[in-house]
Amino acid sequence: MPVKIKLGLSLVVVLVAAIAAYYQHTLGHDRIQYVVAFLGLFMIFAMWLFPEVKREETADGIHRDNAAQ
């Protein structure tokens, strides 16, 4: 995934997590607001840490392994 898209997605996740944590705070849910904030930060961390899965495509979408023949 290109860096520009990761940065934009990170910004959206931070905003949504901050709004959700604030909303939980206004409802009086103290523990849940921290869970929401942690989950948002963890999602961003995981997106930057783990690489995108890349698959090899062949004809008709069938991948043949030469070692199995």
Backbone as a ProteinNet text record, in pm:
[ID]
protein_1_A
[PRIMARY]
MPVKIKLGLSLVVVLVAAIAAYYQHTLGHDRIQYVVAFLGLFMIFAMWLFPEVKREETADGIHRDNAAQ
[TERTIARY]
85.9	0	90.7	61.6	144.7	140	247.4	261.2	153.3	117.1	13.9	-120	-152.7	-278.7	-270.9	-156.4	-140	-152.3	-93.7	-103.1	-247.4	-317.8	-458.2	-544.8	-523.5	-599.5	-566	-439.9	-400.1	-470.1	-477.4	-544.8	-693.5	-757.4	-899.6	-920.3	-835.3	-848.6	-826.4	-727.9	-703.5	-824.8	-881.4	-998.4	-1118.2	-1145.6	-1260.3	-1239.7	-1119.1	-1091.9	-1102.4	-1054.5	-1062.8	-1208	-1286.6	-1428.3	-1502	-1473.4	-1539.8	-1500	-1372.4	-1327.1	-1390.1	-1399.8	-1463.2	-1611.5	-1677.6	-1819.5	-1840.2	-1753.5	-1762.8	-1738.2	-1649.5	-1622.5	-1746.2	-1813.4	-1933.6	-2046.3	-2046.3	-2147.2	-2111.8	-1988.3	-1944.9	-1881.6	-1845.7	-1781.2	-1630.5	-1573.6	-1431.8	-1340.3	-1369	-1280.7	-1291.4	-1410.4	-1430.8	-1360.3	-1353.7	-1286.6	-1139.7	-1076.3	-936.8	-921.9	-1017.9	-1015.2	-1026.7	-1117.1	-1135.7	-1009	-949.5	-827	-713.3	-698.9	-594	-616.5	-739.9	-769.2	-736.3	-769	-735	-585.2	-510.3	-364.4	-304.8	-361.9	-312.6	-337.2	-450.6	-479.6	-379.9	-345.8	-247.5	-109.8	-71	57.6	66.5	-39	-38.6	-33.2	-100.3	-99.1	41.6	114.5	249.5	351.7	325.8	423	419.3	300.4	288.2	272.9	349.8	341.4	213.9	182.8	65.2	93.9	-5.1	10.2	10.3	108.8	116.8	110.6	24.1	6.2	54.1	100	136.6	13.6	-23.3	-138.4	-89.8	-156.9	-127.5	-254.1	-247	-362.7	-477.1	-594.8	-717.6	-713.2	-619.2	-611.9	-563.2	-505.4	-456.8	-305.6	-259.8	-116.1	-66	28.1	82.2	220.5	240.1	368.7	452.5	571.8	657.6	709.6	721.1	772.9	673	545.6	445.2	435.4	496.8	485	584.5
-116.8	0	123.3	218.5	339.7	418	489.6	563.3	670.4	735.4	839.9	782.4	663.6	600.5	559.6	506.3	468.9	591.1	702.7	824.3	873.5	872.1	914.3	822.5	692.7	596.9	608.7	633.6	653.4	775.1	882.8	1003	977.1	905.6	873.5	787.8	688.3	600.6	678.7	768.5	850.1	937.6	999.9	1085.3	1006.2	892.3	810.5	757	711.2	659.5	770.2	890.9	1002.6	1043.4	1049.2	1083.9	977.1	851.1	742.2	740.3	764.3	767.1	884.5	998.7	1114.7	1088.5	1026.1	994	896.3	798.1	704	775.7	873.7	951.6	1032.2	1090.6	1169.5	1080.8	954.2	860.9	809	832.1	787.7	649.9	599.9	468.3	487.9	485.8	518.6	411.4	285.4	180.1	164.1	174.4	154.1	262	382.6	488.3	455.4	393	354.3	235.8	145.7	32.2	82.2	176.3	232.2	303.8	382.5	455	357	254.5	154.8	79.9	41.9	-30.8	52.7	180.9	267.8	276.6	294.7	302	168.8	59.2	-73	-100	-56.9	-77.2	-1.5	119.2	197.3	132.2	89.9	22.9	-102.6	-182.3	-306.7	-279.3	-174.9	-142.2	-104.9	-32.6	8.3	-102.6	-192.3	-296.5	-412.3	-464.4	-583.8	-546.1	-612.2	-579.1	-634.3	-578.4	-622.7	-758.5	-846	-978.4	-964.5	-1026.5	-1022.6	-1165.7	-1187.9	-1321.9	-1324.5	-1440.9	-1459.2	-1509	-1438.7	-1478.3	-1551	-1660.3	-1734	-1741.8	-1812.4	-1827.6	-1893.9	-1841.6	-1892.3	-1886.8	-1813.7	-1798.8	-1921.7	-2018.1	-2142.4	-2132	-2155.3	-2151.4	-2294.8	-2326.2	-2463.1	-2461.7	-2551.8	-2564.3	-2668.2	-2630.3	-2723.1	-2836	-2814.3	-2917.9	-3032	-3008.8	-3112.1	-3206.7	-3173.5	-3258.1	-3368.9
0	0	0	-85.6	-90	41.4	67.9	193.1	206	95.3	100.6	148.1	101.9	143.5	290.1	332.4	473.6	564.3	523.4	604.3	613.3	500.9	501	585.2	572.3	651.2	799.5	830.9	970.4	1030.1	953.5	999.9	1025.5	935.7	953.4	1077.7	1097.8	1214.6	1343.7	1344.9	1464.3	1494.7	1392.5	1414.4	1464.8	1403.3	1444.9	1586.3	1617.7	1752.2	1856.5	1823.8	1917.9	1942.1	1835.6	1851.2	1931	1901.6	1973.4	2120.9	2149.5	2288.8	2363.1	2298.3	2361.3	2388	2291.7	2307.3	2423.4	2434.8	2546.4	2679	2678.3	2799	2840.9	2741.7	2774.4	2827	2788.1	2839.1	2978.2	3019.8	3151.8	3152.4	3036.2	3025.9	3028.1	3147.2	3160.3	3102.3	3129.7	3079.2	2928.5	2875.7	2732.4	2651.1	2701.5	2624.9	2604.9	2705.1	2690.1	2595.4	2596.8	2503.7	2360.5	2336.3	2201.7	2156.7	2242.8	2207.2	2178.5	2261.4	2239.9	2109.7	2081.1	1958.8	1835.4	1837.9	1725.8	1704.1	1810.7	1798.9	1755.2	1805	1767.5	1618.9	1566.2	1424.2	1337.3	1378.1	1301.7	1309.6	1428.7	1447.8	1361.1	1360.5	1283.4	1133.4	1088.1	945.9	900.1	981.6	944.2	965.8	1061.2	1093.6	995.3	967	884.9	738	650.7	508.1	444.8	329.6	255.5	192	190.1	130.7	-21.1	-84.9	-231	-281.7	-379	-433.6	-578.2	-618.9	-758.7	-832.9	-937.4	-1017.6	-1142.3	-1176	-1297.4	-1380.3	-1489.1	-1577.6	-1502.6	-1516.6	-1454.1	-1301.9	-1243.7	-1100.2	-1026.5	-1099.6	-1038.5	-1022.4	-901.3	-873.1	-867.3	-952.6	-955.5	-894.5	-802.6	-735.2	-808.1	-850.9	-925.2	-838.4	-708.1	-618.8	-601.4	-622.5	-602.4	-720.7	-832.9	-952.5	-954.5
[MASK]
+++++++++++++++++++++++++++++++++++++++++++++++++++++++++++++++++++++

